[in-house]
Amino acid sequence: MKRKCIMALLIIICVLLQASVCPMIAIGEIKPNLLIILTVSFGLMRGKKEGMLTGFFCGLLTDIFFESTIGLNALIYLWVGYFSGYFYRIFYDDDIKTPLLLISVGDLVFGVVQYVVRFLLRGRVNFPFYLGRIILPEVVYTLLLTFLCYQIFYRINRSMALTDE
């Protein structure tokens, strides 16, 4: 029960930071995706189910507070969390390469799906522009923030694992 409360609090804090702090540190309207970092981190550290639940609730809160369509972000984050949970078995504590790779792929998938649903289906087919100006810069910016946030999430996960025993 304590672990669920900590996860709920962590998700709420990350959504609030995504809404308040990330726009202030945006560079050219490009802001890092803190919720992808959270979703992939806990999918990687705790498995498919935990990644799926974390992703679903991150996406649902994002949809409720910031989007007009409820469910799209919840579905995307759920998929990202589920697939990052596949790498749970090869997770090593001291290796940062796997989280960096998974977070970059997760953010890239998130951006491409957002493009397909929001622009391509409306007839805006300038994908190279969107990829070069929005998706890839966001991936790079998210990776830079990953170096800080992943260590924090890792320590929180380790303290939760100690309380589970």
Short mmCIF file of N, CA and C in Angstrom, two decimals:
data_model
loop_
_atom_site.label_atom_id
_atom_site.label_comp_id
_atom_site.label_asym_id
_atom_site.label_seq_id
_atom_site.Cartn_x
_atom_site.Cartn_y
_atom_site.Cartn_z
N MET A 1 0.82 -1.20 0.00
CA MET A 1 0.00 0.00 0.00
C MET A 1 0.86 1.26 0.00
N LYS A 2 1.95 1.19 0.75
CA LYS A 2 2.85 2.34 0.82
C LYS A 2 3.49 2.61 -0.54
N ARG A 3 3.83 1.54 -1.25
CA ARG A 3 4.43 1.68 -2.57
C ARG A 3 3.45 2.33 -3.55
N LYS A 4 2.18 1.96 -3.48
CA LYS A 4 1.17 2.55 -4.37
C LYS A 4 0.97 4.03 -4.08
N CYS A 5 0.99 4.39 -2.83
CA CYS A 5 0.86 5.80 -2.46
C CYS A 5 2.06 6.62 -2.94
N ILE A 6 3.24 6.04 -2.81
CA ILE A 6 4.45 6.73 -3.27
C ILE A 6 4.41 6.89 -4.79
N MET A 7 3.98 5.85 -5.50
CA MET A 7 3.89 5.95 -6.96
C MET A 7 2.85 6.98 -7.39
N ALA A 8 1.70 7.01 -6.71
CA ALA A 8 0.68 8.00 -7.05
C ALA A 8 1.20 9.41 -6.81
N LEU A 9 1.88 9.62 -5.71
CA LEU A 9 2.46 10.92 -5.41
C LEU A 9 3.53 11.30 -6.43
N LEU A 10 4.34 10.34 -6.82
CA LEU A 10 5.39 10.59 -7.81
C LEU A 10 4.79 10.95 -9.17
N ILE A 11 3.73 10.28 -9.56
CA ILE A 11 3.07 10.58 -10.83
C ILE A 11 2.47 11.99 -10.79
N ILE A 12 1.82 12.32 -9.69
CA ILE A 12 1.22 13.66 -9.56
C ILE A 12 2.30 14.74 -9.58
N ILE A 13 3.39 14.51 -8.88
CA ILE A 13 4.49 15.48 -8.87
C ILE A 13 5.06 15.67 -10.28
N CYS A 14 5.25 14.57 -10.99
CA CYS A 14 5.81 14.66 -12.34
C CYS A 14 4.85 15.37 -13.31
N VAL A 15 3.55 15.13 -13.17
CA VAL A 15 2.57 15.83 -14.02
C VAL A 15 2.60 17.32 -13.71
N LEU A 16 2.68 17.67 -12.44
CA LEU A 16 2.74 19.08 -12.07
C LEU A 16 4.03 19.74 -12.56
N LEU A 17 5.14 19.02 -12.45
CA LEU A 17 6.41 19.56 -12.97
C LEU A 17 6.36 19.70 -14.49
N GLN A 18 5.74 18.74 -15.16
CA GLN A 18 5.61 18.80 -16.61
C GLN A 18 4.78 20.02 -17.02
N ALA A 19 3.80 20.37 -16.21
CA ALA A 19 2.93 21.49 -16.53
C ALA A 19 3.50 22.84 -16.10
N SER A 20 4.30 22.86 -15.05
CA SER A 20 4.74 24.15 -14.52
C SER A 20 6.21 24.46 -14.80
N VAL A 21 7.10 23.54 -14.56
CA VAL A 21 8.53 23.82 -14.70
C VAL A 21 9.01 23.60 -16.13
N CYS A 22 8.56 22.54 -16.78
CA CYS A 22 9.04 22.23 -18.13
C CYS A 22 8.75 23.35 -19.14
N PRO A 23 7.59 24.03 -19.11
CA PRO A 23 7.42 25.16 -20.03
C PRO A 23 8.38 26.32 -19.75
N MET A 24 8.82 26.46 -18.51
CA MET A 24 9.75 27.54 -18.19
C MET A 24 11.17 27.23 -18.67
N ILE A 25 11.51 25.96 -18.80
CA ILE A 25 12.85 25.60 -19.28
C ILE A 25 12.83 25.20 -20.75
N ALA A 26 11.72 25.46 -21.42
CA ALA A 26 11.60 25.13 -22.84
C ALA A 26 12.58 25.96 -23.67
N ILE A 27 13.13 25.33 -24.67
CA ILE A 27 14.02 26.00 -25.61
C ILE A 27 13.33 25.99 -26.97
N GLY A 28 12.89 27.15 -27.41
CA GLY A 28 12.21 27.24 -28.70
C GLY A 28 10.93 26.42 -28.74
N GLU A 29 10.15 26.48 -27.70
CA GLU A 29 8.89 25.72 -27.58
C GLU A 29 9.09 24.22 -27.49
N ILE A 30 10.32 23.76 -27.33
CA ILE A 30 10.62 22.35 -27.15
C ILE A 30 10.88 22.12 -25.67
N LYS A 31 10.09 21.25 -25.06
CA LYS A 31 10.27 20.96 -23.63
C LYS A 31 10.51 19.46 -23.43
N PRO A 32 11.24 19.12 -22.40
CA PRO A 32 11.50 17.69 -22.14
C PRO A 32 10.24 16.98 -21.69
N ASN A 33 10.20 15.68 -21.91
CA ASN A 33 9.04 14.88 -21.53
C ASN A 33 9.38 14.08 -20.27
N LEU A 34 9.09 14.66 -19.14
CA LEU A 34 9.38 14.05 -17.85
C LEU A 34 8.56 12.78 -17.62
N LEU A 35 7.38 12.73 -18.18
CA LEU A 35 6.51 11.58 -17.96
C LEU A 35 7.00 10.33 -18.71
N ILE A 36 7.63 10.53 -19.85
CA ILE A 36 8.26 9.39 -20.55
C ILE A 36 9.40 8.84 -19.71
N ILE A 37 10.17 9.73 -19.11
CA ILE A 37 11.28 9.29 -18.26
C ILE A 37 10.74 8.46 -17.10
N LEU A 38 9.68 8.94 -16.46
CA LEU A 38 9.08 8.22 -15.34
C LEU A 38 8.53 6.87 -15.77
N THR A 39 7.78 6.85 -16.86
CA THR A 39 7.15 5.62 -17.34
C THR A 39 8.18 4.57 -17.72
N VAL A 40 9.16 4.96 -18.51
CA VAL A 40 10.18 4.00 -18.95
C VAL A 40 11.03 3.54 -17.76
N SER A 41 11.36 4.45 -16.86
CA SER A 41 12.19 4.09 -15.71
C SER A 41 11.52 3.02 -14.86
N PHE A 42 10.26 3.22 -14.54
CA PHE A 42 9.60 2.25 -13.68
C PHE A 42 9.20 0.99 -14.44
N GLY A 43 8.99 1.08 -15.74
CA GLY A 43 8.80 -0.14 -16.52
C GLY A 43 10.07 -0.97 -16.53
N LEU A 44 11.19 -0.30 -16.68
CA LEU A 44 12.48 -0.99 -16.72
C LEU A 44 12.86 -1.55 -15.36
N MET A 45 12.60 -0.80 -14.30
CA MET A 45 13.03 -1.23 -12.96
C MET A 45 12.06 -2.21 -12.29
N ARG A 46 10.78 -2.19 -12.68
CA ARG A 46 9.80 -3.00 -11.96
C ARG A 46 9.00 -3.96 -12.84
N GLY A 47 9.13 -3.88 -14.15
CA GLY A 47 8.46 -4.85 -15.02
C GLY A 47 7.32 -4.27 -15.83
N LYS A 48 6.72 -5.15 -16.65
CA LYS A 48 5.68 -4.74 -17.59
C LYS A 48 4.44 -4.17 -16.91
N LYS A 49 3.98 -4.85 -15.88
CA LYS A 49 2.74 -4.42 -15.22
C LYS A 49 2.90 -3.04 -14.59
N GLU A 50 3.99 -2.84 -13.89
CA GLU A 50 4.24 -1.56 -13.24
C GLU A 50 4.45 -0.45 -14.27
N GLY A 51 5.15 -0.76 -15.35
CA GLY A 51 5.34 0.22 -16.41
C GLY A 51 4.04 0.59 -17.08
N MET A 52 3.20 -0.42 -17.29
CA MET A 52 1.89 -0.18 -17.90
C MET A 52 1.02 0.70 -17.02
N LEU A 53 0.96 0.40 -15.74
CA LEU A 53 0.14 1.19 -14.83
C LEU A 53 0.66 2.61 -14.68
N THR A 54 1.97 2.74 -14.55
CA THR A 54 2.56 4.07 -14.44
C THR A 54 2.27 4.88 -15.70
N GLY A 55 2.47 4.27 -16.85
CA GLY A 55 2.21 4.94 -18.12
C GLY A 55 0.76 5.32 -18.29
N PHE A 56 -0.13 4.42 -17.93
CA PHE A 56 -1.55 4.71 -18.08
C PHE A 56 -1.97 5.91 -17.24
N PHE A 57 -1.54 5.93 -15.97
CA PHE A 57 -1.96 7.03 -15.11
C PHE A 57 -1.27 8.34 -15.47
N CYS A 58 -0.02 8.28 -15.93
CA CYS A 58 0.65 9.50 -16.43
C CYS A 58 -0.11 10.05 -17.63
N GLY A 59 -0.44 9.18 -18.58
CA GLY A 59 -1.16 9.61 -19.77
C GLY A 59 -2.57 10.07 -19.47
N LEU A 60 -3.25 9.40 -18.55
CA LEU A 60 -4.61 9.79 -18.20
C LEU A 60 -4.64 11.17 -17.56
N LEU A 61 -3.73 11.43 -16.65
CA LEU A 61 -3.67 12.75 -16.04
C LEU A 61 -3.32 13.82 -17.06
N THR A 62 -2.43 13.50 -17.98
CA THR A 62 -2.10 14.44 -19.05
C THR A 62 -3.33 14.72 -19.91
N ASP A 63 -4.06 13.68 -20.25
CA ASP A 63 -5.27 13.86 -21.06
C ASP A 63 -6.32 14.68 -20.33
N ILE A 64 -6.53 14.39 -19.07
CA ILE A 64 -7.56 15.09 -18.31
C ILE A 64 -7.24 16.57 -18.17
N PHE A 65 -6.00 16.89 -17.87
CA PHE A 65 -5.67 18.28 -17.58
C PHE A 65 -5.27 19.11 -18.79
N PHE A 66 -4.73 18.50 -19.86
CA PHE A 66 -4.14 19.29 -20.92
C PHE A 66 -4.68 19.02 -22.32
N GLU A 67 -5.39 17.96 -22.53
CA GLU A 67 -5.82 17.61 -23.88
C GLU A 67 -7.33 17.65 -24.01
N SER A 68 -7.80 17.76 -25.24
CA SER A 68 -9.24 17.74 -25.48
C SER A 68 -9.75 16.32 -25.70
N THR A 69 -8.86 15.41 -26.10
CA THR A 69 -9.23 14.02 -26.33
C THR A 69 -8.71 13.17 -25.18
N ILE A 70 -9.62 12.51 -24.49
CA ILE A 70 -9.23 11.68 -23.35
C ILE A 70 -8.88 10.29 -23.86
N GLY A 71 -7.71 9.81 -23.50
CA GLY A 71 -7.35 8.43 -23.79
C GLY A 71 -6.17 8.25 -24.71
N LEU A 72 -5.88 9.21 -25.58
CA LEU A 72 -4.79 9.02 -26.53
C LEU A 72 -3.45 8.95 -25.82
N ASN A 73 -3.15 9.92 -24.98
CA ASN A 73 -1.88 9.88 -24.25
C ASN A 73 -1.82 8.71 -23.30
N ALA A 74 -2.95 8.37 -22.68
CA ALA A 74 -2.97 7.22 -21.77
C ALA A 74 -2.60 5.95 -22.52
N LEU A 75 -3.10 5.81 -23.72
CA LEU A 75 -2.79 4.62 -24.52
C LEU A 75 -1.33 4.61 -24.96
N ILE A 76 -0.82 5.75 -25.38
CA ILE A 76 0.58 5.81 -25.84
C ILE A 76 1.52 5.52 -24.67
N TYR A 77 1.32 6.18 -23.54
CA TYR A 77 2.17 5.96 -22.38
C TYR A 77 2.05 4.51 -21.88
N LEU A 78 0.86 3.94 -21.94
CA LEU A 78 0.66 2.55 -21.54
C LEU A 78 1.52 1.62 -22.40
N TRP A 79 1.50 1.83 -23.71
CA TRP A 79 2.33 1.00 -24.61
C TRP A 79 3.80 1.17 -24.31
N VAL A 80 4.23 2.41 -24.13
CA VAL A 80 5.64 2.68 -23.86
C VAL A 80 6.07 2.00 -22.56
N GLY A 81 5.24 2.09 -21.52
CA GLY A 81 5.56 1.44 -20.25
C GLY A 81 5.58 -0.08 -20.36
N TYR A 82 4.64 -0.62 -21.12
CA TYR A 82 4.58 -2.07 -21.29
C TYR A 82 5.82 -2.59 -22.01
N PHE A 83 6.19 -1.95 -23.11
CA PHE A 83 7.34 -2.44 -23.89
C PHE A 83 8.66 -2.18 -23.18
N SER A 84 8.74 -1.14 -22.37
CA SER A 84 9.97 -0.95 -21.60
C SER A 84 10.08 -2.00 -20.50
N GLY A 85 8.96 -2.54 -20.06
CA GLY A 85 8.97 -3.60 -19.06
C GLY A 85 9.55 -4.91 -19.57
N TYR A 86 9.62 -5.08 -20.89
CA TYR A 86 10.26 -6.26 -21.45
C TYR A 86 11.74 -6.34 -21.10
N PHE A 87 12.34 -5.20 -20.85
CA PHE A 87 13.78 -5.16 -20.57
C PHE A 87 14.07 -5.26 -19.08
N TYR A 88 13.07 -5.57 -18.30
CA TYR A 88 13.20 -5.70 -16.85
C TYR A 88 14.24 -6.75 -16.47
N ARG A 89 14.27 -7.83 -17.20
CA ARG A 89 15.18 -8.94 -16.88
C ARG A 89 16.65 -8.62 -17.17
N ILE A 90 16.91 -7.69 -18.07
CA ILE A 90 18.30 -7.35 -18.37
C ILE A 90 18.72 -6.05 -17.71
N PHE A 91 17.94 -5.57 -16.77
CA PHE A 91 18.24 -4.32 -16.09
C PHE A 91 19.39 -4.50 -15.10
N TYR A 92 20.38 -3.65 -15.22
CA TYR A 92 21.50 -3.63 -14.28
C TYR A 92 21.53 -2.29 -13.58
N ASP A 93 21.83 -2.32 -12.30
CA ASP A 93 21.78 -1.11 -11.49
C ASP A 93 22.70 0.00 -11.98
N ASP A 94 23.91 -0.35 -12.34
CA ASP A 94 24.91 0.66 -12.65
C ASP A 94 24.97 1.04 -14.13
N ASP A 95 24.13 0.47 -14.95
CA ASP A 95 24.17 0.72 -16.39
C ASP A 95 23.14 1.78 -16.77
N ILE A 96 23.58 2.90 -17.32
CA ILE A 96 22.68 3.97 -17.73
C ILE A 96 22.34 3.88 -19.21
N LYS A 97 23.06 3.02 -19.96
CA LYS A 97 22.84 2.95 -21.40
C LYS A 97 21.47 2.41 -21.76
N THR A 98 21.02 1.38 -21.08
CA THR A 98 19.70 0.81 -21.38
C THR A 98 18.58 1.81 -21.12
N PRO A 99 18.55 2.49 -19.96
CA PRO A 99 17.50 3.50 -19.78
C PRO A 99 17.56 4.63 -20.81
N LEU A 100 18.76 5.07 -21.16
CA LEU A 100 18.88 6.13 -22.16
C LEU A 100 18.32 5.69 -23.51
N LEU A 101 18.65 4.47 -23.92
CA LEU A 101 18.15 3.95 -25.19
C LEU A 101 16.63 3.81 -25.16
N LEU A 102 16.10 3.24 -24.09
CA LEU A 102 14.65 3.02 -24.01
C LEU A 102 13.88 4.34 -23.91
N ILE A 103 14.43 5.30 -23.19
CA ILE A 103 13.75 6.60 -23.08
C ILE A 103 13.77 7.33 -24.42
N SER A 104 14.87 7.25 -25.14
CA SER A 104 14.91 7.90 -26.44
C SER A 104 13.96 7.24 -27.43
N VAL A 105 13.91 5.91 -27.43
CA VAL A 105 12.97 5.21 -28.31
C VAL A 105 11.52 5.50 -27.90
N GLY A 106 11.26 5.51 -26.60
CA GLY A 106 9.91 5.81 -26.11
C GLY A 106 9.46 7.20 -26.49
N ASP A 107 10.35 8.18 -26.37
CA ASP A 107 10.00 9.55 -26.73
C ASP A 107 9.84 9.69 -28.24
N LEU A 108 10.65 8.98 -29.00
CA LEU A 108 10.52 9.00 -30.45
C LEU A 108 9.18 8.39 -30.89
N VAL A 109 8.82 7.27 -30.31
CA VAL A 109 7.53 6.64 -30.61
C VAL A 109 6.38 7.56 -30.22
N PHE A 110 6.49 8.19 -29.04
CA PHE A 110 5.46 9.11 -28.59
C PHE A 110 5.29 10.25 -29.59
N GLY A 111 6.38 10.83 -30.05
CA GLY A 111 6.30 11.94 -31.00
C GLY A 111 5.72 11.52 -32.34
N VAL A 112 6.11 10.35 -32.83
CA VAL A 112 5.60 9.87 -34.13
C VAL A 112 4.10 9.57 -34.04
N VAL A 113 3.66 8.94 -32.97
CA VAL A 113 2.23 8.65 -32.83
C VAL A 113 1.44 9.95 -32.69
N GLN A 114 1.99 10.90 -31.94
CA GLN A 114 1.32 12.20 -31.83
C GLN A 114 1.21 12.87 -33.21
N TYR A 115 2.26 12.79 -34.00
CA TYR A 115 2.22 13.36 -35.35
C TYR A 115 1.15 12.68 -36.20
N VAL A 116 1.12 11.35 -36.17
CA VAL A 116 0.16 10.63 -37.00
C VAL A 116 -1.27 11.00 -36.63
N VAL A 117 -1.56 11.03 -35.34
CA VAL A 117 -2.94 11.28 -34.90
C VAL A 117 -3.32 12.75 -35.06
N ARG A 118 -2.43 13.64 -34.73
CA ARG A 118 -2.79 15.06 -34.72
C ARG A 118 -2.61 15.76 -36.07
N PHE A 119 -1.67 15.33 -36.90
CA PHE A 119 -1.38 16.06 -38.13
C PHE A 119 -1.61 15.24 -39.39
N LEU A 120 -1.08 14.03 -39.45
CA LEU A 120 -1.16 13.24 -40.67
C LEU A 120 -2.61 12.91 -41.03
N LEU A 121 -3.41 12.59 -40.05
CA LEU A 121 -4.81 12.26 -40.32
C LEU A 121 -5.62 13.49 -40.74
N ARG A 122 -5.04 14.68 -40.56
CA ARG A 122 -5.71 15.91 -41.00
C ARG A 122 -5.15 16.44 -42.31
N GLY A 123 -4.28 15.67 -42.94
CA GLY A 123 -3.77 16.04 -44.24
C GLY A 123 -2.47 16.82 -44.22
N ARG A 124 -1.88 17.03 -43.07
CA ARG A 124 -0.60 17.73 -42.99
C ARG A 124 0.51 16.68 -43.06
N VAL A 125 1.14 16.59 -44.20
CA VAL A 125 2.06 15.48 -44.45
C VAL A 125 3.54 15.88 -44.46
N ASN A 126 3.90 16.96 -43.81
CA ASN A 126 5.28 17.40 -43.79
C ASN A 126 6.02 16.75 -42.61
N PHE A 127 6.17 15.43 -42.67
CA PHE A 127 6.80 14.69 -41.58
C PHE A 127 8.27 15.04 -41.36
N PRO A 128 9.09 15.21 -42.41
CA PRO A 128 10.49 15.57 -42.15
C PRO A 128 10.64 16.87 -41.35
N PHE A 129 9.79 17.84 -41.63
CA PHE A 129 9.83 19.09 -40.87
C PHE A 129 9.49 18.84 -39.41
N TYR A 130 8.42 18.10 -39.17
CA TYR A 130 7.98 17.81 -37.80
C TYR A 130 9.03 16.97 -37.06
N LEU A 131 9.64 16.02 -37.76
CA LEU A 131 10.68 15.19 -37.16
C LEU A 131 11.90 16.01 -36.78
N GLY A 132 12.35 16.85 -37.68
CA GLY A 132 13.56 17.62 -37.44
C GLY A 132 13.39 18.79 -36.49
N ARG A 133 12.20 19.37 -36.44
CA ARG A 133 11.99 20.56 -35.63
C ARG A 133 11.34 20.30 -34.28
N ILE A 134 10.66 19.19 -34.14
CA ILE A 134 9.94 18.95 -32.88
C ILE A 134 10.34 17.62 -32.24
N ILE A 135 10.23 16.52 -32.95
CA ILE A 135 10.44 15.21 -32.35
C ILE A 135 11.88 15.01 -31.90
N LEU A 136 12.84 15.16 -32.79
CA LEU A 136 14.24 14.90 -32.44
C LEU A 136 14.80 15.88 -31.40
N PRO A 137 14.50 17.18 -31.49
CA PRO A 137 14.96 18.06 -30.40
C PRO A 137 14.37 17.70 -29.04
N GLU A 138 13.10 17.26 -29.04
CA GLU A 138 12.50 16.85 -27.77
C GLU A 138 13.17 15.59 -27.23
N VAL A 139 13.52 14.67 -28.11
CA VAL A 139 14.23 13.46 -27.68
C VAL A 139 15.57 13.82 -27.05
N VAL A 140 16.31 14.71 -27.69
CA VAL A 140 17.62 15.12 -27.16
C VAL A 140 17.45 15.82 -25.81
N TYR A 141 16.49 16.72 -25.72
CA TYR A 141 16.27 17.46 -24.48
C TYR A 141 15.81 16.51 -23.36
N THR A 142 14.99 15.55 -23.69
CA THR A 142 14.55 14.55 -22.70
C THR A 142 15.72 13.71 -22.24
N LEU A 143 16.61 13.35 -23.15
CA LEU A 143 17.80 12.57 -22.77
C LEU A 143 18.70 13.35 -21.82
N LEU A 144 18.83 14.65 -22.04
CA LEU A 144 19.64 15.47 -21.13
C LEU A 144 19.03 15.49 -19.73
N LEU A 145 17.72 15.59 -19.66
CA LEU A 145 17.05 15.58 -18.35
C LEU A 145 17.09 14.19 -17.72
N THR A 146 17.22 13.16 -18.52
CA THR A 146 17.26 11.79 -18.02
C THR A 146 18.43 11.56 -17.08
N PHE A 147 19.57 12.17 -17.36
CA PHE A 147 20.74 11.98 -16.51
C PHE A 147 20.46 12.37 -15.06
N LEU A 148 19.65 13.40 -14.85
CA LEU A 148 19.29 13.83 -13.51
C LEU A 148 18.12 13.01 -12.94
N CYS A 149 17.06 12.93 -13.70
CA CYS A 149 15.82 12.32 -13.20
C CYS A 149 15.94 10.82 -12.97
N TYR A 150 16.65 10.12 -13.84
CA TYR A 150 16.75 8.68 -13.70
C TYR A 150 17.41 8.29 -12.38
N GLN A 151 18.41 9.03 -11.97
CA GLN A 151 19.07 8.74 -10.70
C GLN A 151 18.11 8.93 -9.53
N ILE A 152 17.29 9.95 -9.60
CA ILE A 152 16.29 10.19 -8.54
C ILE A 152 15.27 9.06 -8.52
N PHE A 153 14.75 8.68 -9.70
CA PHE A 153 13.76 7.61 -9.76
C PHE A 153 14.37 6.28 -9.32
N TYR A 154 15.62 6.06 -9.66
CA TYR A 154 16.30 4.83 -9.26
C TYR A 154 16.41 4.75 -7.74
N ARG A 155 16.77 5.84 -7.10
CA ARG A 155 16.88 5.85 -5.63
C ARG A 155 15.52 5.66 -4.97
N ILE A 156 14.49 6.26 -5.52
CA ILE A 156 13.14 6.08 -4.99
C ILE A 156 12.72 4.62 -5.14
N ASN A 157 12.98 4.03 -6.30
CA ASN A 157 12.64 2.62 -6.52
C ASN A 157 13.39 1.71 -5.55
N ARG A 158 14.66 2.00 -5.34
CA ARG A 158 15.45 1.18 -4.43
C ARG A 158 14.93 1.28 -2.99
N SER A 159 14.53 2.48 -2.58
CA SER A 159 13.96 2.62 -1.23
C SER A 159 12.61 1.93 -1.13
N MET A 160 11.82 1.93 -2.22
CA MET A 160 10.53 1.22 -2.21
C MET A 160 10.77 -0.28 -2.17
N ALA A 161 11.80 -0.76 -2.83
CA ALA A 161 12.11 -2.19 -2.83
C ALA A 161 12.54 -2.65 -1.44
N LEU A 162 13.21 -1.78 -0.73
CA LEU A 162 13.63 -2.15 0.64
C LEU A 162 12.43 -2.22 1.57
N THR A 163 11.41 -1.37 1.35
CA THR A 163 10.22 -1.43 2.19
C THR A 163 9.31 -2.58 1.82
N ASP A 164 9.43 -3.10 0.57
CA ASP A 164 8.61 -4.24 0.16
C ASP A 164 9.04 -5.53 0.85
N GLU A 165 10.30 -5.61 1.22
CA GLU A 165 10.82 -6.87 1.79
C GLU A 165 10.40 -7.07 3.21
#
